[in-house]
Short mmCIF file of C-alpha atoms in Angstrom, two decimals:
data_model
loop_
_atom_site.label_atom_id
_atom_site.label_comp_id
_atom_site.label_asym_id
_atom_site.label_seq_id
_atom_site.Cartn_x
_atom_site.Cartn_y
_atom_site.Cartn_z
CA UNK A 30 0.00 0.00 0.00
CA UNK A 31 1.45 3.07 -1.09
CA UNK A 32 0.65 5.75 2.50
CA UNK A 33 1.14 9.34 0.34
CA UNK A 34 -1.55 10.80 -0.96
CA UNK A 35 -5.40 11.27 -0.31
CA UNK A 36 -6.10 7.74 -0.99
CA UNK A 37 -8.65 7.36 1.91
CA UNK A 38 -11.72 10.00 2.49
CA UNK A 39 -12.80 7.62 5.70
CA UNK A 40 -12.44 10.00 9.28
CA UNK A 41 -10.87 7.68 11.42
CA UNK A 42 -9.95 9.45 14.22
CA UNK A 43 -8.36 7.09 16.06
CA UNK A 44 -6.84 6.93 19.61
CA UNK A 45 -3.67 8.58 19.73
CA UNK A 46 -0.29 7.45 21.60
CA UNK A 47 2.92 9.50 21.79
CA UNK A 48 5.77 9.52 23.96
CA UNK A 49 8.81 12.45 24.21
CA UNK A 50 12.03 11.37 25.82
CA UNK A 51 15.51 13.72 26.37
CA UNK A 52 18.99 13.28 27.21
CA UNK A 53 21.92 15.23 27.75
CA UNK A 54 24.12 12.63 26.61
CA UNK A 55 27.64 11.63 27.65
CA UNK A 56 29.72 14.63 26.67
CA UNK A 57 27.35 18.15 26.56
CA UNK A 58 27.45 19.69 30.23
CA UNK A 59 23.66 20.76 29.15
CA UNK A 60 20.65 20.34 27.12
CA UNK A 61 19.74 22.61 24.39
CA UNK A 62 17.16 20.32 22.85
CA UNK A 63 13.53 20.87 23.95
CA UNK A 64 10.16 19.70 22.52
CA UNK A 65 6.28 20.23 22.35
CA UNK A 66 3.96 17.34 22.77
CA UNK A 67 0.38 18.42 22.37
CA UNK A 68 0.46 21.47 24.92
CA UNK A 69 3.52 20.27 26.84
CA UNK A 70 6.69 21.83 27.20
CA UNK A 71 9.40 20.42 29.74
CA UNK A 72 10.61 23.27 32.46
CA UNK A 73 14.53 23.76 31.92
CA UNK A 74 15.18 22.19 35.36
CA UNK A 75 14.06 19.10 34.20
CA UNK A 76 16.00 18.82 31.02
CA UNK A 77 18.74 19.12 32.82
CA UNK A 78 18.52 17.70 35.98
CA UNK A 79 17.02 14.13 34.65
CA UNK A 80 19.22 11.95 32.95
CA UNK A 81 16.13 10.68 30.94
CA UNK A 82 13.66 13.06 31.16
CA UNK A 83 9.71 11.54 29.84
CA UNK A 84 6.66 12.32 28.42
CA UNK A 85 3.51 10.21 28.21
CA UNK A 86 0.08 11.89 26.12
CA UNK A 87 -2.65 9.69 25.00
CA UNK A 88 -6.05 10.64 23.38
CA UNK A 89 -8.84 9.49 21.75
CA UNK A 90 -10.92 10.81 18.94
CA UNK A 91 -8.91 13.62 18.27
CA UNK A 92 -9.52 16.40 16.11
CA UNK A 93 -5.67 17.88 15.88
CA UNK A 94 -2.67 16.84 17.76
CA UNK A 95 0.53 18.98 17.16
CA UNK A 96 3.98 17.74 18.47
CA UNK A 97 7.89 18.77 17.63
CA UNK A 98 11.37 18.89 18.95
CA UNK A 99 13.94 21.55 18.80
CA UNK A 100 17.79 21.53 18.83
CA UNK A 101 19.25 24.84 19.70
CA UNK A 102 22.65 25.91 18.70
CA UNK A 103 24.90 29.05 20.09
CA UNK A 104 27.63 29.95 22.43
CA UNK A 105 27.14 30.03 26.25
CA UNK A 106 23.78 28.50 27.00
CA UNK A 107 22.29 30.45 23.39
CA UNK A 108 21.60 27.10 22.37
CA UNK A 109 18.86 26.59 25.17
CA UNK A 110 17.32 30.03 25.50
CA UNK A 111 16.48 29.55 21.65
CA UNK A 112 15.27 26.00 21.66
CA UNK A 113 13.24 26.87 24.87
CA UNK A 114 12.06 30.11 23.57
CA UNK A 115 10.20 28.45 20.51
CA UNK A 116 9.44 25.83 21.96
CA UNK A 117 6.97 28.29 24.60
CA UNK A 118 5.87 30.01 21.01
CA UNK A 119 4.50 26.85 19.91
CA UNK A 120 2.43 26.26 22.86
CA UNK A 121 1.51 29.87 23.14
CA UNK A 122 0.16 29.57 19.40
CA UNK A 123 -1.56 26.41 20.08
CA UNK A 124 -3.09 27.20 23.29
CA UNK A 125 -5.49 29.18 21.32
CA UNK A 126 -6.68 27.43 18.48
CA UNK A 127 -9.54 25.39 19.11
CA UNK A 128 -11.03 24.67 15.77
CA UNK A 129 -9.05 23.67 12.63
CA UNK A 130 -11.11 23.50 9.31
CA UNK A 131 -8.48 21.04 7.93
CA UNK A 132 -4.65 20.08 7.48
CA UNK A 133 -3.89 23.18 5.17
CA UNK A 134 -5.28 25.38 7.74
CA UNK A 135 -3.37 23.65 10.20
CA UNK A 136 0.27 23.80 8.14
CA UNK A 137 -0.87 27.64 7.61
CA UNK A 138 -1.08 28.32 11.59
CA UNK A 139 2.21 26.71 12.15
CA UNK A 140 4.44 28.33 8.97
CA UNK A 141 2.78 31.52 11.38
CA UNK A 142 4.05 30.55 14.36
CA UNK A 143 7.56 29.77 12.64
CA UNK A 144 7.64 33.28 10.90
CA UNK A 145 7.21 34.98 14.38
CA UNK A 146 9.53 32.39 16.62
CA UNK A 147 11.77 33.27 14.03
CA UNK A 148 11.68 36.85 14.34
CA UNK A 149 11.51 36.93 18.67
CA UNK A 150 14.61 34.75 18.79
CA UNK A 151 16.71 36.93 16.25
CA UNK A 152 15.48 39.85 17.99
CA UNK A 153 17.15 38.50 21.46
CA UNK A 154 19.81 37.49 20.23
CA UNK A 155 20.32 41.05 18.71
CA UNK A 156 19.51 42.50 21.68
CA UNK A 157 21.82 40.37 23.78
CA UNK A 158 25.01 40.42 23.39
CA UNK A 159 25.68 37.09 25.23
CA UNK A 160 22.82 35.18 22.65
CA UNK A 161 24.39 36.61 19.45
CA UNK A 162 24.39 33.65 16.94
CA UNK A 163 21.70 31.78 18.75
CA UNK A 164 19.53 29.50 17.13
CA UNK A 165 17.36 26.58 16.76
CA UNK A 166 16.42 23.66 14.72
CA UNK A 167 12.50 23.05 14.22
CA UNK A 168 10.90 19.58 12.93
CA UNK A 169 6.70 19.31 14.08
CA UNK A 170 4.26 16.53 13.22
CA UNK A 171 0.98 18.15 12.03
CA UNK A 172 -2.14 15.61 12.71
CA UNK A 173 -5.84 16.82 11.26
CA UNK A 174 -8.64 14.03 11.50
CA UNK A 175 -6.99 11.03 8.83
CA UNK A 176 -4.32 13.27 7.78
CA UNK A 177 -0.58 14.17 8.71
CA UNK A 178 2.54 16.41 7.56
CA UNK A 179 6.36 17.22 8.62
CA UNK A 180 7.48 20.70 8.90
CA UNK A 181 10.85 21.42 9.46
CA UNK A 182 13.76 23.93 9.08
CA UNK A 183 17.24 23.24 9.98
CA UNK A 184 18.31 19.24 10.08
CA UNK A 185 16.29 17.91 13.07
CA UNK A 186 14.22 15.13 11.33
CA UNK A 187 10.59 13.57 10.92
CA UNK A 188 10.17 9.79 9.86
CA UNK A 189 7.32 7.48 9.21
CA UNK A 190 7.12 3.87 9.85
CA UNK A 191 4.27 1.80 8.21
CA UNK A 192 4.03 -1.85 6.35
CA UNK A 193 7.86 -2.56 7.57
CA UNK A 194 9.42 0.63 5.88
CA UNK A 195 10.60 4.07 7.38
CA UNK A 196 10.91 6.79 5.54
CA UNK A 197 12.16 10.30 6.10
CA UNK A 198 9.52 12.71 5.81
CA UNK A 199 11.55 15.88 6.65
CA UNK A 200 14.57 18.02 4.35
CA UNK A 201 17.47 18.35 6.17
CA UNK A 202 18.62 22.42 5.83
CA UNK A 203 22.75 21.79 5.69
CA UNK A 204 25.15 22.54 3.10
CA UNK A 205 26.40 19.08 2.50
CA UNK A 206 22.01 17.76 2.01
CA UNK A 207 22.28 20.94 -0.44
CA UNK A 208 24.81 19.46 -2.41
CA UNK A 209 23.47 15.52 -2.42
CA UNK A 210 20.21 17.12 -3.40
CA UNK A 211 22.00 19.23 -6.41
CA UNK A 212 24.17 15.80 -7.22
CA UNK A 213 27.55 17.08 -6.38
CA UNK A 214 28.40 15.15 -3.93
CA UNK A 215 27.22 11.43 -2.82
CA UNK A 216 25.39 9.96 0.01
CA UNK A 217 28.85 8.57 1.54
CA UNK A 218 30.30 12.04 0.83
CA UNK A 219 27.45 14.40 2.40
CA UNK A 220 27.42 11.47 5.60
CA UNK A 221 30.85 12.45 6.29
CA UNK A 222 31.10 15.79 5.06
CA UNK A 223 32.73 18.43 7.19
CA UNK A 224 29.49 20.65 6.23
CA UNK A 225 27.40 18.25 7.28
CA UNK A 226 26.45 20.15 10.28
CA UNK A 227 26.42 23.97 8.30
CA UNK A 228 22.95 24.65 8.96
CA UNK A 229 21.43 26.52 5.75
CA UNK A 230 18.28 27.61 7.67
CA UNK A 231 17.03 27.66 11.12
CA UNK A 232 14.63 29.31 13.64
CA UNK A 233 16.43 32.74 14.76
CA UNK A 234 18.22 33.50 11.39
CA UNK A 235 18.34 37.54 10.35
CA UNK A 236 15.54 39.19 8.23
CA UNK A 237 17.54 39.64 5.19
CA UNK A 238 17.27 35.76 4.45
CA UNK A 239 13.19 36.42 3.48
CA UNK A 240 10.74 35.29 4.73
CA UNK A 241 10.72 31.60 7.32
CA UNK A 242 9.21 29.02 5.76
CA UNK A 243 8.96 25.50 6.88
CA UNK A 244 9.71 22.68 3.94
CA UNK A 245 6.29 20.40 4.27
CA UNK A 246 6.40 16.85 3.46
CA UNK A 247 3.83 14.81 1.53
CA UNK A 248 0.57 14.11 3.03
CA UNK A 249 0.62 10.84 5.04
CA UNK A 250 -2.90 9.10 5.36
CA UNK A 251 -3.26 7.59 8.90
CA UNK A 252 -4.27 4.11 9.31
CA UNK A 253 -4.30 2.16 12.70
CA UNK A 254 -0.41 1.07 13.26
CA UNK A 255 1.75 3.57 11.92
CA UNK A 256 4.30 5.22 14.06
CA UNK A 257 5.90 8.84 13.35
CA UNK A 258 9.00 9.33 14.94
CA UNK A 259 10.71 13.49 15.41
CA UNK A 260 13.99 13.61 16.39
CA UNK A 261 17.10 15.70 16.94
CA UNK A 262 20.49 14.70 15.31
CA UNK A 263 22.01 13.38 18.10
CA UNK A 264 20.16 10.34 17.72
CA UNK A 265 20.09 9.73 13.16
CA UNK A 266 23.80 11.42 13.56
CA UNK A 267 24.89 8.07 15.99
CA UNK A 268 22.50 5.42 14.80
CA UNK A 269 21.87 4.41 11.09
CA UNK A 270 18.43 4.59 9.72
CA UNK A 271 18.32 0.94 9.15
CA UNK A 272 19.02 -0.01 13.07
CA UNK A 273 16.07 2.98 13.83
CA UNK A 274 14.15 0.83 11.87
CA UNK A 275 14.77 -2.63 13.72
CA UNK A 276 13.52 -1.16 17.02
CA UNK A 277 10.73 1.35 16.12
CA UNK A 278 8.96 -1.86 14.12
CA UNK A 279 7.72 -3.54 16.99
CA UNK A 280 6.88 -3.19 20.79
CA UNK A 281 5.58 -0.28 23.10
CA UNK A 282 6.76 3.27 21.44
CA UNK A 283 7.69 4.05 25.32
CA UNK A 284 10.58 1.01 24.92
CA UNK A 285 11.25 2.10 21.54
CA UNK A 286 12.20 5.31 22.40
CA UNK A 287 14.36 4.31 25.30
CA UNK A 288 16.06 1.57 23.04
CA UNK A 289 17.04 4.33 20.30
CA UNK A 290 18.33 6.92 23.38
CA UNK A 291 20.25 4.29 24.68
CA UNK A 292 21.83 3.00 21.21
CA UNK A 293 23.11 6.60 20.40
CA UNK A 294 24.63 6.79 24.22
CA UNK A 295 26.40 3.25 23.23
CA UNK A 296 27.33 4.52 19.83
CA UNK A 297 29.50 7.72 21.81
CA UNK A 298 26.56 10.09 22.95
CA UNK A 299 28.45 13.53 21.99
CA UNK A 300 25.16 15.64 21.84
CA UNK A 301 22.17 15.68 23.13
CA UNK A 302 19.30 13.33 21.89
CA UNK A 303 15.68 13.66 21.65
CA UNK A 304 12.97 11.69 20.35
CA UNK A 305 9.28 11.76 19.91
CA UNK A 306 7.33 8.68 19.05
CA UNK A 307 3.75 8.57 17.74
CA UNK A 308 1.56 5.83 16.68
CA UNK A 309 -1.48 6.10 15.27
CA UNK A 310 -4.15 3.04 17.52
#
């Protein structure tokens, strides 16, 4: 079965599981990831006081469900203050939308809330001195009624998993994913490329680059069983798409999650990971 496109017009509506984990890792002194799970937003104590710090959200018959993860980038603790600064913009958007007419409307509200998370964090880190440079990476799951979409900027990442085959949803923003996708340089070359990590776009980035928009992926039409899984580089950077595949195909997302965390601490753990995992029940 081929999951893109609008191959169903069924609502199904169906119950909803996700679950969020973070970790500092083995080498970072702090966490500048952060994430949104359907109205949640972990306080900065937490990510950095827990060595595995959880989230748990289940729901049934939902109308809209919006979740992503940040990974912020800057000197000092920049990287933090940015990730944790959209990451507040997104629920502060959210909080207030109560009706959604359907998925565009719902990809429309959050290329909004991107333009103006943009603009806050560029405007504190012009402002401060001590934030100059800041940034942070943006990937969100969008969920209306039978329907879902990836939005990201910057190279945080958004798979789906469905009939034994994960996919990347997302478009990693680099300079070495720029070239692969121009054909100058090959997979094996952009995977070890020293600009593999040269963001070309990113939440906090100045004015002058136009206007933020998020790249959207194709439309993915839910059926009971597939799993969605968001996630920061420090976990696809470590552990190879194929070995995310073995353990997000089968048990509870909640072990799933914890399995992938603790293969990227085993495979060196230089940078923080986070992971969302949803599955559609």
């Amino acid at each position: 079965m081929n999951f893109f496109g609008f191959l169903s017009k069924r609502s199904i509506r169906k119950r909803i599981k996700i679950f969020s984990i973070t970790n500092c890792g083995l080498v970072r002194k702090s966490n500048e990831d952060n994430f949104y799970t359907s109205g949640f937003v972990p306080s900065e104590i937490n990510l950095n006081t827990k060595k595995n710090f959880t989230y748990k959200y289940e729901k049934d018959k939902y109308e809209f469900e919006v979740m992503a993860i940040f990974d912020g980038m800057g000197g000092m603790n920049a990287g933090e203050i940015a990730s944790s600064t959209a990451a507040k913009e997104i629920r502060k958007k959210m909080k207030h939308v109560k009706r959604i007419a359907d998925i565009n409307e719902l990809i429309n509200k959050i290329q909004d809330y991107t333009k103006s998370a943009n603009e806050i964090i560029h405007n504190e880190a012009t402002d401060n001195s001590k934030y100059y440079g800041m940034g942070t990476t943006f990937v969100c799951l969008a969920i209306y009624d039978n329907k879902a979409v990836v939005l990201n900027t910057g190279d945080s990442r958004g798979y789906v998993y469905d009939h034994n085959t994960l996919k990347l949803l997302s478009k990693d923003h680099t300079i070495a994913a720029e070239h692969l996708r121009n054909n100058i340089i090959t997979y094996e070359e952009a995977k070890n490329s020293k600009d593999n990590n040269k963001l070309t776009r990113f939440l906090g980035m100045s004015p002058e680059h136009g206007n933020m928009l998020n790249s959207v992926s194709e439309v993915v039409i839910l059926e009971k069983g597939i799993r969605f899984i968001l996630c920061s580089d420090g976990l696809y950077g470590l552990v190879e798409d194929e070995d995310i595949l073995k353990v997000i195909k089968s048990g509870k997302i909640e072990k799933c999650a914890e399995k992938l965390v603790k293969k990227a601490l085993e495979n060196g753990g230089n940078d923080n990971v986070t992971i969302t995992v949803v599955e559609i029940m």
